[in-house]
Amino acid sequence: MYALITFLTGLLFGLGLAVSEMTNPAVVLGFLDIFGDWNPSLIFVMGGAVAVGMIGYAIRNRRTKPWLADKWYVPTRRDIDKNLILGSAMFGIGWGLSGYCPGPGLTALTNNPAEGVYFIGALITGSAIFHFQNHRNNS
Amino acid sequence: METFLYPLAGGLLIGLTTAIYLLFTGKVVGISGILAQALFSKDRFLPLLFVIGLIVGGSAYGILVEPSQPFPEVRSPILLIISGLLVGYGTRLGSGCTSGHGVCGISRLSPRSLIATAIFMTTAIITVFITK
């Protein structure tokens, strides 16, 4: 059941990216181009997603635990640190260069593999550099 | 009008996904984090399953969903590699991306996610302004 829900949420999330055209970097770059030929349509993606997401969190607040787990795993940190700021700034630059964030980048592996393989290869490399850097610092 | 219908429908679907995943598993849908778990954690079966589902669902683009405009012409590998490295490293350092901070974080009004989203939207807009 847990595995089925996990696969289905992945599938629906991918479908949501496809329906909203987040999968197409040309559309995403048009949305980010607010000083040029701005395409505001992706505001509706964010608005729709947050509206339903808020309902989800409202239901969560009335429950003691999830249906298939013993506790909540929602992040609880509230501090604004240097890593959050620096990491988010780097992510935004990378996103603005290609129009791919992680989800749409993954879907590019099938939708536009000539781009997807380079982007995802590099994304995994960047993620691995962080992982091993941190692993060493912690041990 | 019609141009906003699909983005809205897609957004509602993404929101529904985050709500379902939260209420069943107790977890946040953050693609950069789920991908990192699929790659580096010991329990990689479930995150891998999610990633496969996402790729299958996203493949509906061009098959079930007609693109409103064509994909960009295939761009230089150098640009894609620099972009991928920044996205890969930046999302781990900043603990999230468009889904984890942008959708889930804003849905629960997390101050960290509100700040993160404001920052990555700003640097992305500036990057597009400079490179276009």
PDB file of C-alpha atoms in Angstrom:
ATOM      1  CA  MET A   1       0.000   0.000   0.000  1.00  0.00           C
ATOM      2  CA  TYR A   2       2.796   2.393   0.991  1.00  0.00           C
ATOM      3  CA  ALA A   3       4.715   1.583  -2.192  1.00  0.00           C
ATOM      4  CA  LEU A   4       1.590   1.970  -4.302  1.00  0.00           C
ATOM      5  CA  ILE A   5       0.821   5.419  -2.837  1.00  0.00           C
ATOM      6  CA  THR A   6       4.446   6.444  -3.387  1.00  0.00           C
ATOM      7  CA  PHE A   7       4.392   5.379  -7.043  1.00  0.00           C
ATOM      8  CA  LEU A   8       0.965   6.952  -7.679  1.00  0.00           C
ATOM      9  CA  THR A   9       1.918  10.295  -6.118  1.00  0.00           C
ATOM     10  CA  GLY A  10       5.054  10.325  -8.281  1.00  0.00           C
ATOM     11  CA  LEU A  11       2.920   9.543 -11.324  1.00  0.00           C
ATOM     12  CA  LEU A  12       0.323  12.235 -10.529  1.00  0.00           C
ATOM     13  CA  PHE A  13       3.046  14.771  -9.790  1.00  0.00           C
ATOM     14  CA  GLY A  14       4.642  14.065 -13.193  1.00  0.00           C
ATOM     15  CA  LEU A  15       1.224  14.349 -14.834  1.00  0.00           C
ATOM     16  CA  GLY A  16       0.702  17.701 -13.075  1.00  0.00           C
ATOM     17  CA  LEU A  17       4.031  18.927 -14.461  1.00  0.00           C
ATOM     18  CA  ALA A  18       2.983  17.801 -17.948  1.00  0.00           C
ATOM     19  CA  VAL A  19      -0.522  19.331 -17.840  1.00  0.00           C
ATOM     20  CA  SER A  20       0.835  22.638 -16.519  1.00  0.00           C
ATOM     21  CA  GLU A  21       3.684  22.601 -19.104  1.00  0.00           C
ATOM     22  CA  MET A  22       6.362  22.950 -16.435  1.00  0.00           C
ATOM     23  CA  THR A  23       7.989  20.110 -18.399  1.00  0.00           C
ATOM     24  CA  ASN A  24       8.735  22.534 -21.243  1.00  0.00           C
ATOM     25  CA  PRO A  25      11.707  24.821 -20.431  1.00  0.00           C
ATOM     26  CA  ALA A  26      10.564  27.300 -23.110  1.00  0.00           C
ATOM     27  CA  VAL A  27       7.376  27.905 -21.084  1.00  0.00           C
ATOM     28  CA  VAL A  28       9.305  28.175 -17.798  1.00  0.00           C
ATOM     29  CA  LEU A  29      11.841  30.638 -19.229  1.00  0.00           C
ATOM     30  CA  GLY A  30       8.931  32.704 -20.595  1.00  0.00           C
ATOM     31  CA  PHE A  31       7.502  32.833 -17.078  1.00  0.00           C
ATOM     32  CA  LEU A  32      10.841  33.948 -15.593  1.00  0.00           C
ATOM     33  CA  ASP A  33      11.254  36.629 -18.287  1.00  0.00           C
ATOM     34  CA  ILE A  34       9.218  39.255 -16.438  1.00  0.00           C
ATOM     35  CA  PHE A  35      11.067  42.192 -18.025  1.00  0.00           C
ATOM     36  CA  GLY A  36      10.604  40.810 -21.547  1.00  0.00           C
ATOM     37  CA  ASP A  37       7.801  38.902 -23.237  1.00  0.00           C
ATOM     38  CA  TRP A  38       6.336  37.689 -19.939  1.00  0.00           C
ATOM     39  CA  ASN A  39       4.097  34.617 -19.885  1.00  0.00           C
ATOM     40  CA  PRO A  40       2.331  34.729 -16.483  1.00  0.00           C
ATOM     41  CA  SER A  41       0.511  31.383 -16.859  1.00  0.00           C
ATOM     42  CA  LEU A  42       2.717  29.534 -14.365  1.00  0.00           C
ATOM     43  CA  ILE A  43       1.412  31.746 -11.550  1.00  0.00           C
ATOM     44  CA  PHE A  44      -1.707  29.606 -11.823  1.00  0.00           C
ATOM     45  CA  VAL A  45       0.365  26.453 -11.320  1.00  0.00           C
ATOM     46  CA  MET A  46       1.815  27.811  -8.102  1.00  0.00           C
ATOM     47  CA  GLY A  47      -1.533  29.272  -6.984  1.00  0.00           C
ATOM     48  CA  GLY A  48      -3.458  26.060  -7.652  1.00  0.00           C
ATOM     49  CA  ALA A  49      -0.814  23.887  -6.008  1.00  0.00           C
ATOM     50  CA  VAL A  50      -0.529  26.024  -2.873  1.00  0.00           C
ATOM     51  CA  ALA A  51      -4.335  26.325  -2.514  1.00  0.00           C
ATOM     52  CA  VAL A  52      -4.789  22.539  -2.449  1.00  0.00           C
ATOM     53  CA  GLY A  53      -1.584  22.066  -0.454  1.00  0.00           C
ATOM     54  CA  MET A  54      -2.955  24.370   2.261  1.00  0.00           C
ATOM     55  CA  ILE A  55      -6.069  22.206   2.541  1.00  0.00           C
ATOM     56  CA  GLY A  56      -3.770  19.201   3.010  1.00  0.00           C
ATOM     57  CA  TYR A  57      -1.892  20.919   5.839  1.00  0.00           C
ATOM     58  CA  ALA A  58      -5.177  22.052   7.439  1.00  0.00           C
ATOM     59  CA  ILE A  59      -6.337  18.403   7.536  1.00  0.00           C
ATOM     60  CA  ARG A  60      -2.950  17.360   8.933  1.00  0.00           C
ATOM     61  CA  ASN A  61      -3.302  19.802  11.806  1.00  0.00           C
ATOM     62  CA  ARG A  62      -6.480  18.019  12.922  1.00  0.00           C
ATOM     63  CA  ARG A  63      -4.821  14.600  12.947  1.00  0.00           C
ATOM     64  CA  THR A  64      -2.274  13.078  15.318  1.00  0.00           C
ATOM     65  CA  LYS A  65      -0.510  10.907  12.708  1.00  0.00           C
ATOM     66  CA  PRO A  66      -0.524  10.027   8.989  1.00  0.00           C
ATOM     67  CA  TRP A  67      -2.625   7.118   7.700  1.00  0.00           C
ATOM     68  CA  LEU A  68       0.363   4.912   6.807  1.00  0.00           C
ATOM     69  CA  ALA A  69       3.073   6.060   9.223  1.00  0.00           C
ATOM     70  CA  ASP A  70       3.603   6.531  12.951  1.00  0.00           C
ATOM     71  CA  LYS A  71       4.584  10.204  12.857  1.00  0.00           C
ATOM     72  CA  TRP A  72       4.927  13.304  10.717  1.00  0.00           C
ATOM     73  CA  TYR A  73       8.206  13.943   8.900  1.00  0.00           C
ATOM     74  CA  VAL A  74       7.502  17.583   8.000  1.00  0.00           C
ATOM     75  CA  PRO A  75      10.578  19.839   8.499  1.00  0.00           C
ATOM     76  CA  THR A  76      10.420  21.889  11.700  1.00  0.00           C
ATOM     77  CA  ARG A  77      13.414  24.220  11.336  1.00  0.00           C
ATOM     78  CA  ARG A  78      12.579  27.925  11.287  1.00  0.00           C
ATOM     79  CA  ASP A  79      16.047  29.549  11.284  1.00  0.00           C
ATOM     80  CA  ILE A  80      17.295  31.402   8.218  1.00  0.00           C
ATOM     81  CA  ASP A  81      20.940  30.386   7.784  1.00  0.00           C
ATOM     82  CA  LYS A  82      23.703  31.076   5.271  1.00  0.00           C
ATOM     83  CA  ASN A  83      23.293  27.703   3.550  1.00  0.00           C
ATOM     84  CA  LEU A  84      19.596  28.306   2.877  1.00  0.00           C
ATOM     85  CA  ILE A  85      20.320  31.678   1.279  1.00  0.00           C
ATOM     86  CA  LEU A  86      23.405  30.631  -0.685  1.00  0.00           C
ATOM     87  CA  GLY A  87      21.906  27.316  -1.837  1.00  0.00           C
ATOM     88  CA  SER A  88      18.639  28.919  -2.961  1.00  0.00           C
ATOM     89  CA  ALA A  89      20.534  31.643  -4.832  1.00  0.00           C
ATOM     90  CA  MET A  90      22.632  28.996  -6.656  1.00  0.00           C
ATOM     91  CA  PHE A  91      19.536  26.960  -7.481  1.00  0.00           C
ATOM     92  CA  GLY A  92      17.782  30.014  -8.953  1.00  0.00           C
ATOM     93  CA  ILE A  93      20.758  30.804 -11.212  1.00  0.00           C
ATOM     94  CA  GLY A  94      20.846  27.199 -12.448  1.00  0.00           C
ATOM     95  CA  TRP A  95      17.072  27.216 -13.000  1.00  0.00           C
ATOM     96  CA  GLY A  96      17.226  30.508 -14.926  1.00  0.00           C
ATOM     97  CA  LEU A  97      20.050  29.220 -17.169  1.00  0.00           C
ATOM     98  CA  SER A  98      18.130  26.232 -18.557  1.00  0.00           C
ATOM     99  CA  GLY A  99      14.499  26.483 -17.398  1.00  0.00           C
ATOM    100  CA  TYR A 100      14.830  23.110 -15.638  1.00  0.00           C
ATOM    101  CA  CYS A 101      14.252  22.568 -11.939  1.00  0.00           C
ATOM    102  CA  PRO A 102      14.655  18.974 -10.631  1.00  0.00           C
ATOM    103  CA  GLY A 103      11.177  17.564 -11.504  1.00  0.00           C
ATOM    104  CA  PRO A 104      10.981  18.888 -15.072  1.00  0.00           C
ATOM    105  CA  GLY A 105      14.663  17.947 -15.527  1.00  0.00           C
ATOM    106  CA  LEU A 106      13.790  14.319 -14.731  1.00  0.00           C
ATOM    107  CA  THR A 107      10.896  14.358 -17.207  1.00  0.00           C
ATOM    108  CA  ALA A 108      13.284  15.734 -19.850  1.00  0.00           C
ATOM    109  CA  LEU A 109      15.018  12.325 -19.762  1.00  0.00           C
ATOM    110  CA  THR A 110      12.112  11.025 -21.861  1.00  0.00           C
ATOM    111  CA  ASN A 111      10.631  14.238 -23.322  1.00  0.00           C
ATOM    112  CA  ASN A 112      13.896  15.715 -24.576  1.00  0.00           C
ATOM    113  CA  PRO A 113      16.713  13.237 -23.853  1.00  0.00           C
ATOM    114  CA  ALA A 114      19.346  15.169 -25.841  1.00  0.00           C
ATOM    115  CA  GLU A 115      19.105  17.805 -23.094  1.00  0.00           C
ATOM    116  CA  GLY A 116      17.887  15.679 -20.184  1.00  0.00           C
ATOM    117  CA  VAL A 117      20.922  13.416 -19.963  1.00  0.00           C
ATOM    118  CA  TYR A 118      23.371  16.333 -19.615  1.00  0.00           C
ATOM    119  CA  PHE A 119      21.200  18.216 -17.142  1.00  0.00           C
ATOM    120  CA  ILE A 120      20.389  15.226 -14.928  1.00  0.00           C
ATOM    121  CA  GLY A 121      23.958  13.881 -15.136  1.00  0.00           C
ATOM    122  CA  ALA A 122      25.223  17.234 -13.848  1.00  0.00           C
ATOM    123  CA  LEU A 123      22.426  17.535 -11.270  1.00  0.00           C
ATOM    124  CA  ILE A 124      23.321  14.137  -9.809  1.00  0.00           C
ATOM    125  CA  THR A 125      27.003  15.132  -9.809  1.00  0.00           C
ATOM    126  CA  GLY A 126      26.252  18.395  -7.962  1.00  0.00           C
ATOM    127  CA  SER A 127      24.074  16.580  -5.471  1.00  0.00           C
ATOM    128  CA  ALA A 128      26.808  13.937  -4.980  1.00  0.00           C
ATOM    129  CA  ILE A 129      29.499  16.587  -4.382  1.00  0.00           C
ATOM    130  CA  PHE A 130      27.351  18.046  -1.597  1.00  0.00           C
ATOM    131  CA  HIS A 131      26.592  14.607  -0.185  1.00  0.00           C
ATOM    132  CA  PHE A 132      30.208  13.440   0.044  1.00  0.00           C
ATOM    133  CA  GLN A 133      31.463  16.824   1.245  1.00  0.00           C
ATOM    134  CA  ASN A 134      28.963  16.692   4.105  1.00  0.00           C
ATOM    135  CA  HIS A 135      29.588  13.057   4.825  1.00  0.00           C
ATOM    136  CA  ARG A 136      33.286  13.747   5.374  1.00  0.00           C
ATOM    137  CA  ASN A 137      32.641  16.841   7.485  1.00  0.00           C
ATOM    138  CA  ASN A 138      30.298  14.914   9.738  1.00  0.00           C
ATOM    139  CA  SER A 139      32.554  11.934  10.335  1.00  0.00           C
TER     140      SER A 139
ATOM    141  CA  MET B   1      -8.760  32.340 -20.667  1.00  0.00           C
ATOM    142  CA  GLU B   2      -8.026  28.903 -21.986  1.00  0.00           C
ATOM    143  CA  THR B   3      -4.293  29.526 -21.604  1.00  0.00           C
ATOM    144  CA  PHE B   4      -4.714  29.603 -17.823  1.00  0.00           C
ATOM    145  CA  LEU B   5      -6.903  26.523 -17.632  1.00  0.00           C
ATOM    146  CA  TYR B   6      -4.142  23.948 -18.133  1.00  0.00           C
ATOM    147  CA  PRO B   7      -1.647  25.580 -15.760  1.00  0.00           C
ATOM    148  CA  LEU B   8      -4.384  25.807 -13.136  1.00  0.00           C
ATOM    149  CA  ALA B   9      -5.402  22.163 -13.650  1.00  0.00           C
ATOM    150  CA  GLY B  10      -1.753  21.078 -13.461  1.00  0.00           C
ATOM    151  CA  GLY B  11      -1.234  23.136 -10.322  1.00  0.00           C
ATOM    152  CA  LEU B  12      -4.308  21.632  -8.647  1.00  0.00           C
ATOM    153  CA  LEU B  13      -2.987  18.168  -9.520  1.00  0.00           C
ATOM    154  CA  ILE B  14       0.428  18.982  -8.033  1.00  0.00           C
ATOM    155  CA  GLY B  15      -1.254  20.350  -4.892  1.00  0.00           C
ATOM    156  CA  LEU B  16      -3.446  17.251  -4.614  1.00  0.00           C
ATOM    157  CA  THR B  17      -0.309  15.114  -4.872  1.00  0.00           C
ATOM    158  CA  THR B  18       1.436  16.931  -2.041  1.00  0.00           C
ATOM    159  CA  ALA B  19      -1.703  16.642   0.138  1.00  0.00           C
ATOM    160  CA  ILE B  20      -2.137  12.893  -0.546  1.00  0.00           C
ATOM    161  CA  TYR B  21       1.551  12.144   0.054  1.00  0.00           C
ATOM    162  CA  LEU B  22       1.507  14.166   3.276  1.00  0.00           C
ATOM    163  CA  LEU B  23      -1.635  12.604   4.723  1.00  0.00           C
ATOM    164  CA  PHE B  24      -0.638   9.019   3.878  1.00  0.00           C
ATOM    165  CA  THR B  25       3.120   9.012   4.518  1.00  0.00           C
ATOM    166  CA  GLY B  26       3.609  12.136   6.675  1.00  0.00           C
ATOM    167  CA  LYS B  27       6.281  13.412   4.296  1.00  0.00           C
ATOM    168  CA  VAL B  28       6.823  16.490   2.160  1.00  0.00           C
ATOM    169  CA  VAL B  29       7.012  16.167  -1.638  1.00  0.00           C
ATOM    170  CA  GLY B  30      10.433  17.629  -2.401  1.00  0.00           C
ATOM    171  CA  ILE B  31      11.825  16.353  -5.690  1.00  0.00           C
ATOM    172  CA  SER B  32      15.463  17.329  -5.020  1.00  0.00           C
ATOM    173  CA  GLY B  33      15.336  15.559  -1.636  1.00  0.00           C
ATOM    174  CA  ILE B  34      13.527  12.481  -2.947  1.00  0.00           C
ATOM    175  CA  LEU B  35      16.059  12.192  -5.797  1.00  0.00           C
ATOM    176  CA  ALA B  36      18.968  12.488  -3.345  1.00  0.00           C
ATOM    177  CA  GLN B  37      17.425   9.719  -1.210  1.00  0.00           C
ATOM    178  CA  ALA B  38      16.959   7.548  -4.295  1.00  0.00           C
ATOM    179  CA  LEU B  39      20.675   7.977  -4.999  1.00  0.00           C
ATOM    180  CA  PHE B  40      22.410   8.072  -1.631  1.00  0.00           C
ATOM    181  CA  SER B  41      20.229   6.612   1.118  1.00  0.00           C
ATOM    182  CA  LYS B  42      20.157   2.990   2.225  1.00  0.00           C
ATOM    183  CA  ASP B  43      16.396   2.754   1.729  1.00  0.00           C
ATOM    184  CA  ARG B  44      16.251   3.788  -1.867  1.00  0.00           C
ATOM    185  CA  PHE B  45      13.385   1.589  -3.066  1.00  0.00           C
ATOM    186  CA  LEU B  46      10.496   3.975  -2.280  1.00  0.00           C
ATOM    187  CA  PRO B  47      12.143   7.218  -3.438  1.00  0.00           C
ATOM    188  CA  LEU B  48      13.231   5.430  -6.620  1.00  0.00           C
ATOM    189  CA  LEU B  49       9.642   4.306  -7.168  1.00  0.00           C
ATOM    190  CA  PHE B  50       8.501   7.933  -6.824  1.00  0.00           C
ATOM    191  CA  VAL B  51      11.105   9.131  -9.335  1.00  0.00           C
ATOM    192  CA  ILE B  52      10.088   6.463 -11.863  1.00  0.00           C
ATOM    193  CA  GLY B  53       6.416   7.430 -11.415  1.00  0.00           C
ATOM    194  CA  LEU B  54       7.292  11.084 -11.968  1.00  0.00           C
ATOM    195  CA  ILE B  55       9.178  10.349 -15.198  1.00  0.00           C
ATOM    196  CA  VAL B  56       6.324   8.145 -16.498  1.00  0.00           C
ATOM    197  CA  GLY B  57       3.718  10.813 -15.604  1.00  0.00           C
ATOM    198  CA  GLY B  58       5.796  13.595 -17.139  1.00  0.00           C
ATOM    199  CA  SER B  59       6.069  11.612 -20.370  1.00  0.00           C
ATOM    200  CA  ALA B  60       2.377  12.370 -20.928  1.00  0.00           C
ATOM    201  CA  TYR B  61       3.637  15.700 -22.240  1.00  0.00           C
ATOM    202  CA  GLY B  62       3.568  15.568 -26.025  1.00  0.00           C
ATOM    203  CA  ILE B  63       1.440  12.379 -25.891  1.00  0.00           C
ATOM    204  CA  LEU B  64      -1.662  13.287 -23.852  1.00  0.00           C
ATOM    205  CA  VAL B  65      -0.858  16.977 -23.484  1.00  0.00           C
ATOM    206  CA  GLU B  66      -0.244  19.113 -26.553  1.00  0.00           C
ATOM    207  CA  PRO B  67       2.642  21.607 -26.072  1.00  0.00           C
ATOM    208  CA  SER B  68       1.522  25.241 -26.512  1.00  0.00           C
ATOM    209  CA  GLN B  69       4.956  26.036 -27.896  1.00  0.00           C
ATOM    210  CA  PRO B  70       7.841  23.848 -29.080  1.00  0.00           C
ATOM    211  CA  PHE B  71      10.750  22.815 -26.852  1.00  0.00           C
ATOM    212  CA  PRO B  72      13.789  25.065 -27.227  1.00  0.00           C
ATOM    213  CA  GLU B  73      16.254  23.825 -29.828  1.00  0.00           C
ATOM    214  CA  VAL B  74      18.707  21.481 -28.134  1.00  0.00           C
ATOM    215  CA  ARG B  75      21.084  23.777 -26.282  1.00  0.00           C
ATOM    216  CA  SER B  76      24.798  23.470 -25.610  1.00  0.00           C
ATOM    217  CA  PRO B  77      25.856  20.672 -23.240  1.00  0.00           C
ATOM    218  CA  ILE B  78      28.061  23.198 -21.388  1.00  0.00           C
ATOM    219  CA  LEU B  79      25.037  25.346 -20.491  1.00  0.00           C
ATOM    220  CA  LEU B  80      23.032  22.308 -19.390  1.00  0.00           C
ATOM    221  CA  ILE B  81      25.925  20.952 -17.304  1.00  0.00           C
ATOM    222  CA  ILE B  82      26.555  24.280 -15.519  1.00  0.00           C
ATOM    223  CA  SER B  83      22.809  24.588 -14.897  1.00  0.00           C
ATOM    224  CA  GLY B  84      22.557  21.004 -13.604  1.00  0.00           C
ATOM    225  CA  LEU B  85      25.543  21.402 -11.258  1.00  0.00           C
ATOM    226  CA  LEU B  86      24.097  24.599  -9.773  1.00  0.00           C
ATOM    227  CA  VAL B  87      20.633  23.055  -9.381  1.00  0.00           C
ATOM    228  CA  GLY B  88      22.044  19.806  -7.919  1.00  0.00           C
ATOM    229  CA  TYR B  89      24.391  21.434  -5.416  1.00  0.00           C
ATOM    230  CA  GLY B  90      22.202  24.475  -4.660  1.00  0.00           C
ATOM    231  CA  THR B  91      19.059  22.490  -3.850  1.00  0.00           C
ATOM    232  CA  ARG B  92      20.961  20.297  -1.379  1.00  0.00           C
ATOM    233  CA  LEU B  93      22.737  23.226   0.266  1.00  0.00           C
ATOM    234  CA  GLY B  94      19.438  25.159   0.432  1.00  0.00           C
ATOM    235  CA  SER B  95      17.432  22.063   1.497  1.00  0.00           C
ATOM    236  CA  GLY B  96      14.861  22.230  -1.299  1.00  0.00           C
ATOM    237  CA  CYS B  97      13.643  23.297  -4.700  1.00  0.00           C
ATOM    238  CA  THR B  98      10.451  24.488  -6.407  1.00  0.00           C
ATOM    239  CA  SER B  99       8.391  21.632  -4.942  1.00  0.00           C
ATOM    240  CA  GLY B 100       9.711  21.347  -1.375  1.00  0.00           C
ATOM    241  CA  HIS B 101      10.113  25.072  -0.691  1.00  0.00           C
ATOM    242  CA  GLY B 102       7.887  26.569  -3.404  1.00  0.00           C
ATOM    243  CA  VAL B 103       4.783  24.389  -3.035  1.00  0.00           C
ATOM    244  CA  CYS B 104       4.937  22.437   0.259  1.00  0.00           C
ATOM    245  CA  GLY B 105       6.805  25.108   2.220  1.00  0.00           C
ATOM    246  CA  ILE B 106       4.530  27.973   1.182  1.00  0.00           C
ATOM    247  CA  SER B 107       1.446  25.775   1.800  1.00  0.00           C
ATOM    248  CA  ARG B 108       2.465  25.504   5.451  1.00  0.00           C
ATOM    249  CA  LEU B 109       3.811  29.092   5.589  1.00  0.00           C
ATOM    250  CA  SER B 110       7.315  27.987   6.608  1.00  0.00           C
ATOM    251  CA  PRO B 111       9.522  31.085   7.041  1.00  0.00           C
ATOM    252  CA  ARG B 112      12.560  29.215   5.647  1.00  0.00           C
ATOM    253  CA  SER B 113      10.641  28.226   2.518  1.00  0.00           C
ATOM    254  CA  LEU B 114       9.165  31.693   1.983  1.00  0.00           C
ATOM    255  CA  ILE B 115      12.689  33.174   2.084  1.00  0.00           C
ATOM    256  CA  ALA B 116      14.144  30.398  -0.102  1.00  0.00           C
ATOM    257  CA  THR B 117      11.397  30.813  -2.713  1.00  0.00           C
ATOM    258  CA  ALA B 118      11.819  34.604  -2.794  1.00  0.00           C
ATOM    259  CA  ILE B 119      15.576  34.146  -3.310  1.00  0.00           C
ATOM    260  CA  PHE B 120      15.487  31.503  -6.045  1.00  0.00           C
ATOM    261  CA  MET B 121      12.718  33.315  -7.947  1.00  0.00           C
ATOM    262  CA  THR B 122      14.777  36.518  -7.812  1.00  0.00           C
ATOM    263  CA  THR B 123      18.080  34.972  -8.943  1.00  0.00           C
ATOM    264  CA  ALA B 124      16.274  33.000 -11.681  1.00  0.00           C
ATOM    265  CA  ILE B 125      14.574  36.157 -13.013  1.00  0.00           C
ATOM    266  CA  ILE B 126      17.887  38.070 -12.936  1.00  0.00           C
ATOM    267  CA  THR B 127      19.653  35.187 -14.722  1.00  0.00           C
ATOM    268  CA  VAL B 128      17.030  35.153 -17.496  1.00  0.00           C
ATOM    269  CA  PHE B 129      17.248  38.950 -17.769  1.00  0.00           C
ATOM    270  CA  ILE B 130      21.050  38.792 -18.215  1.00  0.00           C
ATOM    271  CA  THR B 131      21.299  35.755 -20.496  1.00  0.00           C
ATOM    272  CA  LYS B 132      18.394  36.463 -22.848  1.00  0.00           C
TER     273      LYS B 132
END
